[in-house]
mmCIF file of N, CA and C in Angstrom:
data_model
loop_
_atom_site.group_PDB
_atom_site.id
_atom_site.type_symbol
_atom_site.label_atom_id
_atom_site.label_comp_id
_atom_site.label_asym_id
_atom_site.label_seq_id
_atom_site.Cartn_x
_atom_site.Cartn_y
_atom_site.Cartn_z
ATOM 1 N N UNK A 1 14.306 -1.565 7.288
ATOM 2 C CA UNK A 1 13.115 -2.466 7.816
ATOM 3 C C UNK A 1 13.678 -3.369 8.893
ATOM 4 N N UNK A 2 12.981 -3.446 10.017
ATOM 5 C CA UNK A 2 13.582 -4.346 11.001
ATOM 6 C C UNK A 2 12.917 -5.648 10.976
ATOM 7 N N UNK A 3 13.349 -6.544 11.621
ATOM 8 C CA UNK A 3 12.741 -7.943 11.796
ATOM 9 C C UNK A 3 11.386 -7.908 12.616
ATOM 10 N N UNK A 4 11.239 -6.937 13.401
ATOM 11 C CA UNK A 4 10.199 -6.796 14.307
ATOM 12 C C UNK A 4 9.101 -5.791 13.864
ATOM 13 N N UNK A 5 8.281 -6.321 13.005
ATOM 14 C CA UNK A 5 7.094 -5.481 12.441
ATOM 15 C C UNK A 5 5.720 -5.785 13.013
ATOM 16 N N UNK A 6 5.056 -4.908 13.561
ATOM 17 C CA UNK A 6 3.684 -5.213 13.894
ATOM 18 C C UNK A 6 2.759 -4.236 13.264
ATOM 19 N N UNK A 7 1.674 -4.727 12.772
ATOM 20 C CA UNK A 7 0.564 -3.826 12.261
ATOM 21 C C UNK A 7 -0.628 -4.073 13.056
ATOM 22 N N UNK A 8 -1.159 -3.168 13.835
ATOM 23 C CA UNK A 8 -2.324 -3.421 14.656
ATOM 24 C C UNK A 8 -3.407 -2.406 14.456
ATOM 25 N N UNK A 9 -4.602 -3.023 14.544
ATOM 26 C CA UNK A 9 -5.797 -1.985 14.538
ATOM 27 C C UNK A 9 -6.253 -1.750 15.911
ATOM 28 N N UNK A 10 -6.584 -0.561 16.243
ATOM 29 C CA UNK A 10 -7.099 -0.175 17.455
ATOM 30 C C UNK A 10 -8.151 0.914 17.438
ATOM 31 N N UNK A 11 -9.054 0.860 18.375
ATOM 32 C CA UNK A 11 -10.038 1.885 18.368
ATOM 33 C C UNK A 11 -9.493 3.412 18.325
ATOM 34 N N UNK A 12 -10.127 4.291 17.975
ATOM 35 C CA UNK A 12 -9.732 5.723 17.982
ATOM 36 C C UNK A 12 -9.683 6.234 19.377
ATOM 37 N N UNK A 13 -8.714 6.949 19.718
ATOM 38 C CA UNK A 13 -8.541 7.409 21.192
ATOM 39 C C UNK A 13 -8.679 9.063 21.138
ATOM 40 N N UNK A 14 -8.694 9.533 22.347
ATOM 41 C CA UNK A 14 -8.720 11.068 22.396
ATOM 42 C C UNK A 14 -7.487 11.636 21.759
ATOM 43 N N UNK A 15 -6.288 11.120 21.885
ATOM 44 C CA UNK A 15 -5.114 11.638 21.327
ATOM 45 C C UNK A 15 -5.336 11.622 19.876
ATOM 46 N N UNK A 16 -6.115 10.836 19.112
ATOM 47 C CA UNK A 16 -6.123 10.916 17.753
ATOM 48 C C UNK A 16 -7.031 11.966 17.219
ATOM 49 N N UNK A 17 -7.694 12.758 17.991
ATOM 50 C CA UNK A 17 -8.692 13.795 17.641
ATOM 51 C C UNK A 17 -7.943 14.921 16.880
ATOM 52 N N UNK A 18 -6.752 15.385 17.330
ATOM 53 C CA UNK A 18 -6.041 16.403 16.739
ATOM 54 C C UNK A 18 -5.696 15.966 15.284
ATOM 55 N N UNK A 19 -5.323 14.889 14.971
ATOM 56 C CA UNK A 19 -5.146 14.486 13.619
ATOM 57 C C UNK A 19 -6.451 14.562 12.802
ATOM 58 N N UNK A 20 -7.588 14.051 13.445
ATOM 59 C CA UNK A 20 -8.862 13.968 12.801
ATOM 60 C C UNK A 20 -9.285 15.501 12.412
ATOM 61 N N UNK A 21 -9.044 16.378 13.351
ATOM 62 C CA UNK A 21 -9.334 17.774 13.114
ATOM 63 C C UNK A 21 -8.545 18.229 11.895
ATOM 64 N N UNK A 22 -7.342 17.886 11.820
ATOM 65 C CA UNK A 22 -6.448 18.316 10.584
ATOM 66 C C UNK A 22 -7.042 17.775 9.309
ATOM 67 N N UNK A 23 -7.536 16.584 9.419
ATOM 68 C CA UNK A 23 -8.284 15.972 8.259
ATOM 69 C C UNK A 23 -9.242 16.842 7.666
ATOM 70 N N UNK A 24 -9.962 17.612 8.500
ATOM 71 C CA UNK A 24 -11.154 18.412 8.097
ATOM 72 C C UNK A 24 -10.613 19.709 7.411
ATOM 73 N N UNK A 25 -9.456 20.082 7.685
ATOM 74 C CA UNK A 25 -9.025 21.452 7.291
ATOM 75 C C UNK A 25 -7.731 21.531 6.361
ATOM 76 N N UNK A 26 -6.988 20.536 6.205
ATOM 77 C CA UNK A 26 -5.800 20.477 5.350
ATOM 78 C C UNK A 26 -5.795 19.515 4.229
ATOM 79 N N UNK A 27 -6.108 20.092 3.031
ATOM 80 C CA UNK A 27 -6.305 19.197 1.855
ATOM 81 C C UNK A 27 -5.103 18.400 1.429
ATOM 82 N N UNK A 28 -3.891 18.722 1.668
ATOM 83 C CA UNK A 28 -2.840 17.913 1.292
ATOM 84 C C UNK A 28 -2.474 16.765 2.208
ATOM 85 N N UNK A 29 -3.180 16.839 3.367
ATOM 86 C CA UNK A 29 -2.684 15.895 4.312
ATOM 87 C C UNK A 29 -3.288 14.399 4.000
ATOM 88 N N UNK A 30 -4.453 14.212 3.478
ATOM 89 C CA UNK A 30 -4.848 12.846 3.118
ATOM 90 C C UNK A 30 -5.034 12.594 1.753
ATOM 91 N N UNK A 31 -4.600 13.492 0.750
ATOM 92 C CA UNK A 31 -4.642 13.262 -0.524
ATOM 93 C C UNK A 31 -5.967 13.052 -1.171
ATOM 94 N N UNK A 32 -6.045 11.994 -2.033
ATOM 95 C CA UNK A 32 -7.236 11.762 -2.814
ATOM 96 C C UNK A 32 -8.499 11.538 -2.094
ATOM 97 N N UNK A 33 -8.442 11.175 -0.744
ATOM 98 C CA UNK A 33 -9.683 10.943 -0.035
ATOM 99 C C UNK A 33 -10.266 12.313 0.574
ATOM 100 N N UNK A 34 -9.604 13.460 0.504
ATOM 101 C CA UNK A 34 -10.010 14.748 1.042
ATOM 102 C C UNK A 34 -11.420 15.079 0.481
ATOM 103 N N UNK A 35 -12.379 15.275 1.257
ATOM 104 C CA UNK A 35 -13.733 15.687 0.879
ATOM 105 C C UNK A 35 -14.087 17.183 0.833
ATOM 106 N N UNK A 36 -13.122 17.966 0.966
ATOM 107 C CA UNK A 36 -13.279 19.398 1.139
ATOM 108 C C UNK A 36 -13.277 19.762 2.692
ATOM 109 N N UNK A 37 -13.522 21.138 2.850
ATOM 110 C CA UNK A 37 -13.322 21.600 4.253
ATOM 111 C C UNK A 37 -14.461 21.148 5.058
ATOM 112 N N UNK A 38 -14.267 20.921 6.324
ATOM 113 C CA UNK A 38 -15.313 20.347 7.194
ATOM 114 C C UNK A 38 -15.147 21.151 8.543
ATOM 115 N N UNK A 39 -16.245 20.892 9.445
ATOM 116 C CA UNK A 39 -16.220 21.485 10.622
ATOM 117 C C UNK A 39 -15.089 20.805 11.507
ATOM 118 N N UNK A 40 -14.147 21.511 12.016
ATOM 119 C CA UNK A 40 -12.964 20.888 12.682
ATOM 120 C C UNK A 40 -13.410 20.582 14.036
ATOM 121 N N UNK A 41 -14.527 20.858 14.517
ATOM 122 C CA UNK A 41 -14.953 20.419 15.859
ATOM 123 C C UNK A 41 -15.779 19.106 15.850
ATOM 124 N N UNK A 42 -16.197 18.687 14.601
ATOM 125 C CA UNK A 42 -17.002 17.464 14.469
ATOM 126 C C UNK A 42 -16.456 16.226 14.889
ATOM 127 N N UNK A 43 -15.024 16.125 14.796
ATOM 128 C CA UNK A 43 -14.429 14.812 15.384
ATOM 129 C C UNK A 43 -14.645 14.573 16.667
ATOM 130 N N UNK A 44 -14.461 15.598 17.481
ATOM 131 C CA UNK A 44 -14.603 15.631 18.946
ATOM 132 C C UNK A 44 -16.060 15.329 19.263
ATOM 133 N N UNK A 45 -17.002 15.929 18.747
ATOM 134 C CA UNK A 45 -18.347 15.562 18.948
ATOM 135 C C UNK A 45 -18.747 14.156 18.651
ATOM 136 N N UNK A 46 -18.195 13.626 17.418
ATOM 137 C CA UNK A 46 -18.467 12.232 17.121
ATOM 138 C C UNK A 46 -17.901 11.344 18.065
ATOM 139 N N UNK A 47 -16.662 11.605 18.536
ATOM 140 C CA UNK A 47 -16.025 10.720 19.508
ATOM 141 C C UNK A 47 -16.724 10.588 20.921
ATOM 142 N N UNK A 48 -17.380 11.750 21.197
ATOM 143 C CA UNK A 48 -18.123 11.812 22.575
ATOM 144 C C UNK A 48 -19.310 10.980 22.315
ATOM 145 N N UNK A 49 -19.894 10.915 21.204
ATOM 146 C CA UNK A 49 -21.071 10.102 20.875
ATOM 147 C C UNK A 49 -20.875 8.526 20.910
ATOM 148 N N UNK A 50 -19.858 8.134 20.148
ATOM 149 C CA UNK A 50 -19.862 6.624 19.957
ATOM 150 C C UNK A 50 -18.299 6.182 20.005
ATOM 151 N N UNK A 51 -17.352 7.065 20.136
ATOM 152 C CA UNK A 51 -15.803 6.710 20.067
ATOM 153 C C UNK A 51 -15.479 6.312 18.683
ATOM 154 N N UNK A 52 -16.241 6.570 17.688
ATOM 155 C CA UNK A 52 -16.027 6.202 16.284
ATOM 156 C C UNK A 52 -16.221 4.714 16.192
ATOM 157 N N UNK A 53 -17.133 4.173 16.924
ATOM 158 C CA UNK A 53 -17.336 2.836 16.738
ATOM 159 C C UNK A 53 -18.862 2.471 16.652
ATOM 160 N N UNK A 54 -19.475 3.292 15.795
ATOM 161 C CA UNK A 54 -20.875 3.157 15.704
ATOM 162 C C UNK A 54 -21.239 1.970 14.658
ATOM 163 N N UNK A 55 -22.538 1.650 14.813
ATOM 164 C CA UNK A 55 -22.941 0.505 14.133
ATOM 165 C C UNK A 55 -22.954 0.540 12.739
ATOM 166 N N UNK A 56 -23.292 1.864 12.074
ATOM 167 C CA UNK A 56 -23.434 2.126 10.598
ATOM 168 C C UNK A 56 -22.013 2.518 10.195
ATOM 169 N N UNK A 57 -21.187 3.124 11.039
ATOM 170 C CA UNK A 57 -19.860 3.770 10.319
ATOM 171 C C UNK A 57 -18.938 3.736 11.555
ATOM 172 N N UNK A 58 -17.831 3.250 11.430
ATOM 173 C CA UNK A 58 -16.748 3.113 12.488
ATOM 174 C C UNK A 58 -15.484 3.366 11.891
ATOM 175 N N UNK A 59 -14.433 3.684 12.822
ATOM 176 C CA UNK A 59 -13.047 3.896 12.424
ATOM 177 C C UNK A 59 -12.165 3.061 13.367
ATOM 178 N N UNK A 60 -11.197 2.580 12.741
ATOM 179 C CA UNK A 60 -9.957 1.950 13.495
ATOM 180 C C UNK A 60 -8.643 2.634 13.067
ATOM 181 N N UNK A 61 -7.850 2.739 14.008
ATOM 182 C CA UNK A 61 -6.548 3.410 13.722
ATOM 183 C C UNK A 61 -5.484 2.147 13.504
ATOM 184 N N UNK A 62 -4.729 2.428 12.376
ATOM 185 C CA UNK A 62 -3.696 1.402 12.068
ATOM 186 C C UNK A 62 -2.323 1.833 12.715
ATOM 187 N N UNK A 63 -1.704 0.979 13.553
ATOM 188 C CA UNK A 63 -0.585 1.293 14.249
ATOM 189 C C UNK A 63 0.592 0.366 13.690
ATOM 190 N N UNK A 64 1.712 0.743 13.458
ATOM 191 C CA UNK A 64 2.829 -0.085 12.959
ATOM 192 C C UNK A 64 3.765 -0.017 14.026
ATOM 193 N N UNK A 65 4.249 -1.066 14.578
ATOM 194 C CA UNK A 65 5.281 -1.007 15.672
ATOM 195 C C UNK A 65 5.972 -2.536 15.718
ATOM 196 N N UNK A 66 7.076 -2.556 16.343
ATOM 197 C CA UNK A 66 7.828 -3.902 16.334
ATOM 198 C C UNK A 66 6.973 -5.104 16.631
ATOM 199 N N UNK A 67 7.276 -6.204 15.850
ATOM 200 C CA UNK A 67 6.976 -7.511 16.135
ATOM 201 C C UNK A 67 6.233 -8.285 15.024
ATOM 202 N N UNK A 68 4.883 -8.118 14.919
ATOM 203 C CA UNK A 68 4.168 -8.993 13.918
ATOM 204 C C UNK A 68 2.877 -8.316 13.597
ATOM 205 N N UNK A 69 2.188 -8.847 12.663
ATOM 206 C CA UNK A 69 0.702 -8.269 12.275
ATOM 207 C C UNK A 69 -0.167 -9.006 13.274
ATOM 208 N N UNK A 70 -1.001 -8.045 13.863
ATOM 209 C CA UNK A 70 -2.006 -8.673 14.781
ATOM 210 C C UNK A 70 -3.387 -8.248 14.173
ATOM 211 N N UNK A 71 -4.305 -9.357 14.303
ATOM 212 C CA UNK A 71 -5.620 -9.134 13.733
ATOM 213 C C UNK A 71 -6.414 -9.350 15.027
ATOM 214 N N UNK A 72 -7.491 -8.572 15.094
ATOM 215 C CA UNK A 72 -8.488 -8.684 16.274
ATOM 216 C C UNK A 72 -8.800 -10.283 16.468
ATOM 217 N N UNK A 73 -8.930 -10.657 17.799
ATOM 218 C CA UNK A 73 -9.071 -12.070 18.026
ATOM 219 C C UNK A 73 -10.374 -12.783 17.165
ATOM 220 N N UNK A 74 -11.393 -12.012 17.164
ATOM 221 C CA UNK A 74 -12.469 -12.579 16.514
ATOM 222 C C UNK A 74 -12.569 -12.511 14.978
ATOM 223 N N UNK A 75 -11.396 -12.008 14.357
ATOM 224 C CA UNK A 75 -11.266 -11.704 12.941
ATOM 225 C C UNK A 75 -10.189 -12.672 12.443
ATOM 226 N N UNK A 76 -10.395 -13.181 11.235
ATOM 227 C CA UNK A 76 -9.398 -14.051 10.656
ATOM 228 C C UNK A 76 -8.536 -13.191 9.631
ATOM 229 N N UNK A 77 -8.788 -12.014 9.356
ATOM 230 C CA UNK A 77 -8.140 -11.232 8.468
ATOM 231 C C UNK A 77 -8.323 -9.716 8.735
ATOM 232 N N UNK A 78 -7.298 -8.848 8.222
ATOM 233 C CA UNK A 78 -7.528 -7.394 8.221
ATOM 234 C C UNK A 78 -7.478 -6.912 6.850
ATOM 235 N N UNK A 79 -8.357 -6.172 6.390
ATOM 236 C CA UNK A 79 -8.560 -5.676 5.162
ATOM 237 C C UNK A 79 -8.313 -4.179 4.926
ATOM 238 N N UNK A 80 -7.541 -3.775 3.865
ATOM 239 C CA UNK A 80 -7.249 -2.363 3.696
ATOM 240 C C UNK A 80 -7.632 -1.923 2.251
ATOM 241 N N UNK A 81 -8.201 -0.801 1.923
ATOM 242 C CA UNK A 81 -8.362 -0.500 0.582
ATOM 243 C C UNK A 81 -7.568 0.784 0.170
ATOM 244 N N UNK A 82 -7.047 0.806 -1.125
ATOM 245 C CA UNK A 82 -6.311 2.020 -1.380
ATOM 246 C C UNK A 82 -6.615 2.344 -2.833
ATOM 247 N N UNK A 83 -6.094 3.421 -3.337
ATOM 248 C CA UNK A 83 -6.234 3.887 -4.724
ATOM 249 C C UNK A 83 -5.219 3.376 -5.660
ATOM 250 N N UNK A 84 -5.583 3.028 -6.871
ATOM 251 C CA UNK A 84 -4.539 2.449 -7.845
ATOM 252 C C UNK A 84 -3.316 3.437 -7.992
ATOM 253 N N UNK A 85 -3.415 4.706 -7.905
ATOM 254 C CA UNK A 85 -2.507 5.630 -8.151
ATOM 255 C C UNK A 85 -1.569 5.805 -6.839
ATOM 256 N N UNK A 86 -1.958 5.338 -5.702
ATOM 257 C CA UNK A 86 -1.295 5.397 -4.549
ATOM 258 C C UNK A 86 -0.095 4.285 -4.421
ATOM 259 N N UNK A 87 0.857 4.407 -5.183
ATOM 260 C CA UNK A 87 1.762 3.277 -5.213
ATOM 261 C C UNK A 87 2.628 3.248 -3.930
ATOM 262 N N UNK A 88 3.027 4.322 -3.318
ATOM 263 C CA UNK A 88 3.671 4.285 -2.155
ATOM 264 C C UNK A 88 2.971 3.438 -1.071
ATOM 265 N N UNK A 89 1.605 3.591 -0.926
ATOM 266 C CA UNK A 89 0.888 2.941 0.012
ATOM 267 C C UNK A 89 0.756 1.465 -0.302
ATOM 268 N N UNK A 90 0.593 1.076 -1.588
ATOM 269 C CA UNK A 90 0.667 -0.298 -2.026
ATOM 270 C C UNK A 90 1.991 -0.883 -1.571
ATOM 271 N N UNK A 91 3.097 -0.324 -1.903
ATOM 272 C CA UNK A 91 4.373 -0.754 -1.427
ATOM 273 C C UNK A 91 4.452 -1.144 0.179
ATOM 274 N N UNK A 92 4.008 -0.124 0.834
ATOM 275 C CA UNK A 92 4.020 -0.257 2.142
ATOM 276 C C UNK A 92 3.288 -1.354 2.778
ATOM 277 N N UNK A 93 2.034 -1.454 2.194
ATOM 278 C CA UNK A 93 1.246 -2.715 2.528
ATOM 279 C C UNK A 93 1.819 -4.042 2.193
ATOM 280 N N UNK A 94 2.344 -4.005 0.964
ATOM 281 C CA UNK A 94 3.112 -5.254 0.713
ATOM 282 C C UNK A 94 4.330 -5.641 1.559
ATOM 283 N N UNK A 95 5.151 -4.628 1.989
ATOM 284 C CA UNK A 95 6.143 -4.826 2.965
ATOM 285 C C UNK A 95 5.681 -5.312 4.328
ATOM 286 N N UNK A 96 4.502 -4.835 4.748
ATOM 287 C CA UNK A 96 3.921 -5.210 5.972
ATOM 288 C C UNK A 96 3.084 -6.710 5.889
ATOM 289 N N UNK A 97 3.267 -7.339 4.601
ATOM 290 C CA UNK A 97 2.739 -8.726 4.454
ATOM 291 C C UNK A 97 1.378 -8.719 4.022
ATOM 292 N N UNK A 98 0.821 -7.636 3.627
ATOM 293 C CA UNK A 98 -0.601 -7.563 2.907
ATOM 294 C C UNK A 98 -0.484 -8.022 1.431
ATOM 295 N N UNK A 99 -1.463 -8.690 1.107
ATOM 296 C CA UNK A 99 -1.595 -9.005 -0.359
ATOM 297 C C UNK A 99 -2.628 -8.529 -1.032
ATOM 298 N N UNK A 100 -2.483 -8.202 -2.373
ATOM 299 C CA UNK A 100 -3.500 -7.550 -3.192
ATOM 300 C C UNK A 100 -4.555 -8.725 -3.404
ATOM 301 N N UNK A 101 -5.829 -8.593 -3.009
ATOM 302 C CA UNK A 101 -6.681 -9.498 -3.324
ATOM 303 C C UNK A 101 -7.556 -9.168 -4.661
ATOM 304 N N UNK A 102 -7.679 -7.977 -5.086
ATOM 305 C CA UNK A 102 -8.126 -7.498 -6.363
ATOM 306 C C UNK A 102 -8.481 -6.162 -6.414
ATOM 307 N N UNK A 103 -9.137 -5.923 -7.685
ATOM 308 C CA UNK A 103 -9.619 -4.514 -7.911
ATOM 309 C C UNK A 103 -11.077 -4.382 -7.764
ATOM 310 N N UNK A 104 -11.451 -3.465 -7.068
ATOM 311 C CA UNK A 104 -12.945 -3.220 -6.935
ATOM 312 C C UNK A 104 -13.269 -2.148 -7.927
ATOM 313 N N UNK A 105 -13.938 -2.520 -8.981
ATOM 314 C CA UNK A 105 -14.268 -1.626 -10.150
ATOM 315 C C UNK A 105 -15.308 -0.508 -9.828
ATOM 316 N N UNK A 106 -14.974 0.650 -10.072
ATOM 317 C CA UNK A 106 -15.920 1.754 -9.993
ATOM 318 C C UNK A 106 -16.482 1.790 -8.598
ATOM 319 N N UNK A 107 -15.597 1.777 -7.720
ATOM 320 C CA UNK A 107 -16.235 1.740 -6.144
ATOM 321 C C UNK A 107 -16.299 3.141 -5.632
ATOM 322 N N UNK A 108 -15.782 4.118 -6.140
ATOM 323 C CA UNK A 108 -15.728 5.477 -5.670
ATOM 324 C C UNK A 108 -15.943 6.587 -6.720
ATOM 325 N N UNK A 109 -16.913 7.480 -6.468
ATOM 326 C CA UNK A 109 -17.024 8.563 -7.430
ATOM 327 C C UNK A 109 -16.403 9.694 -6.808
ATOM 328 N N UNK A 110 -15.233 10.159 -7.759
ATOM 329 C CA UNK A 110 -14.278 11.238 -7.227
ATOM 330 C C UNK A 110 -14.012 11.928 -8.517
ATOM 331 N N UNK A 111 -13.887 13.347 -8.350
ATOM 332 C CA UNK A 111 -13.458 14.122 -9.327
ATOM 333 C C UNK A 111 -14.196 13.961 -10.591
ATOM 334 N N UNK A 112 -15.471 13.785 -10.619
ATOM 335 C CA UNK A 112 -16.412 13.607 -11.735
ATOM 336 C C UNK A 112 -16.488 12.350 -12.423
ATOM 337 N N UNK A 113 -15.841 11.340 -11.863
ATOM 338 C CA UNK A 113 -15.884 10.046 -12.498
ATOM 339 C C UNK A 113 -15.721 8.978 -11.495
ATOM 340 N N UNK A 114 -16.266 7.618 -11.922
ATOM 341 C CA UNK A 114 -16.069 6.583 -11.088
ATOM 342 C C UNK A 114 -14.683 6.072 -11.158
ATOM 343 N N UNK A 115 -14.039 5.722 -10.002
ATOM 344 C CA UNK A 115 -12.688 5.207 -9.712
ATOM 345 C C UNK A 115 -12.665 3.796 -9.206
ATOM 346 N N UNK A 116 -11.739 3.147 -9.699
ATOM 347 C CA UNK A 116 -11.336 1.815 -9.165
ATOM 348 C C UNK A 116 -10.693 1.907 -7.773
ATOM 349 N N UNK A 117 -10.737 0.946 -7.004
ATOM 350 C CA UNK A 117 -10.064 0.704 -5.701
ATOM 351 C C UNK A 117 -9.232 -0.713 -5.607
ATOM 352 N N UNK A 118 -8.191 -0.695 -4.917
ATOM 353 C CA UNK A 118 -7.528 -2.013 -4.665
ATOM 354 C C UNK A 118 -7.679 -2.399 -3.253
ATOM 355 N N UNK A 119 -7.952 -3.660 -3.070
ATOM 356 C CA UNK A 119 -8.227 -4.326 -1.738
ATOM 357 C C UNK A 119 -7.099 -5.205 -1.403
ATOM 358 N N UNK A 120 -6.518 -4.848 -0.277
ATOM 359 C CA UNK A 120 -5.367 -5.711 0.263
ATOM 360 C C UNK A 120 -5.832 -6.419 1.613
ATOM 361 N N UNK A 121 -5.356 -7.705 1.898
ATOM 362 C CA UNK A 121 -5.821 -8.346 3.076
ATOM 363 C C UNK A 121 -4.493 -8.995 3.754
ATOM 364 N N UNK A 122 -4.578 -9.301 4.881
ATOM 365 C CA UNK A 122 -3.418 -9.922 5.715
ATOM 366 C C UNK A 122 -4.187 -10.878 6.529
ATOM 367 N N UNK A 123 -3.933 -12.213 6.382
ATOM 368 C CA UNK A 123 -4.663 -13.150 7.253
ATOM 369 C C UNK A 123 -3.854 -13.338 8.465
ATOM 370 N N UNK A 124 -4.431 -13.853 9.678
ATOM 371 C CA UNK A 124 -3.917 -14.007 10.785
ATOM 372 C C UNK A 124 -2.631 -15.010 10.664
ATOM 373 N N UNK A 125 -2.763 -16.147 9.940
ATOM 374 C CA UNK A 125 -1.631 -17.088 9.753
ATOM 375 C C UNK A 125 -0.846 -16.935 8.480
ATOM 376 N N UNK A 126 -0.953 -15.858 7.738
ATOM 377 C CA UNK A 126 0.063 -15.634 6.752
ATOM 378 C C UNK A 126 1.428 -15.607 7.174
ATOM 379 N N UNK A 127 2.274 -16.151 6.400
ATOM 380 C CA UNK A 127 3.772 -16.007 6.757
ATOM 381 C C UNK A 127 4.186 -14.661 6.588
ATOM 382 N N UNK A 128 5.388 -14.476 7.181
ATOM 383 C CA UNK A 128 5.880 -13.044 7.191
ATOM 384 C C UNK A 128 6.164 -12.529 5.786
ATOM 385 N N UNK A 129 6.091 -11.296 5.394
ATOM 386 C CA UNK A 129 6.349 -10.824 4.140
ATOM 387 C C UNK A 129 7.749 -11.120 3.676
ATOM 388 N N UNK A 130 8.071 -11.032 2.371
ATOM 389 C CA UNK A 130 9.430 -11.390 1.831
ATOM 390 C C UNK A 130 10.419 -10.282 2.593
ATOM 391 N N UNK A 131 10.035 -9.086 2.530
ATOM 392 C CA UNK A 131 10.912 -8.088 3.162
ATOM 393 C C UNK A 131 11.153 -8.371 4.607
ATOM 394 N N UNK A 132 10.260 -8.894 5.300
ATOM 395 C CA UNK A 132 10.453 -9.137 6.705
ATOM 396 C C UNK A 132 11.333 -10.353 6.883
ATOM 397 N N UNK A 133 11.023 -11.376 5.807
ATOM 398 C CA UNK A 133 11.809 -12.634 6.094
ATOM 399 C C UNK A 133 13.195 -12.374 5.852
ATOM 400 N N UNK A 134 13.540 -11.451 4.814
ATOM 401 C CA UNK A 134 14.962 -11.102 4.533
ATOM 402 C C UNK A 134 15.681 -10.482 5.764
ATOM 403 N N UNK A 135 14.899 -9.723 6.595
ATOM 404 C CA UNK A 135 15.414 -9.163 7.674
ATOM 405 C C UNK A 135 15.641 -10.025 8.800
ATOM 406 N N UNK A 136 14.848 -11.194 9.005
ATOM 407 C CA UNK A 136 14.970 -12.024 10.129
ATOM 408 C C UNK A 136 16.474 -12.749 10.063
ATOM 409 N N UNK A 137 17.019 -12.959 11.292
ATOM 410 C CA UNK A 137 18.283 -13.611 11.416
ATOM 411 C C UNK A 137 18.233 -15.029 10.880
ATOM 412 N N UNK A 138 19.213 -15.538 10.144
ATOM 413 C CA UNK A 138 19.215 -16.858 9.682
ATOM 414 C C UNK A 138 19.385 -17.927 10.778
#
C-alpha cells in the first residue's frame, strides 16, 4: 500500500467495452453477480445509445490510482454495495477508506433465495483510512 491512493468514479469509456463483453460470456469473471450468458455485442449497442449514463440505469467505472479518494463535485459521498461472502472486496474497500454503513436485508434474489447486501460509503471529507495513515510519512 502506498501513501498515494485515489479511488475515482468515471463514466464508462469505449476502452471499457472489451471488459463489458467479457462480463457477458465468462462466468468466473464477476462471481456472484454473473446472470448467465448474454449477447456479447449488447454492451457496444448500449454505449452507442447513452454511454451507460441512462436516466433509469447507469454505470460508473471505479478507478484506483495514486493520491486520494475523489467524489464527484456535486456529491458528498460515494457508495458501493457488496456481498457478505465477498470478504476480499470488503477488505479492499476498507483499505481505501470506505466504511460499512450497514446490511441491506434481502436486497437480492440469487440462487433461489433472498440474499443480504453490505453497503459501504466514503464521504468527501473523511480522514484517510488507517492503512493509508500508516503509510504516510511522519
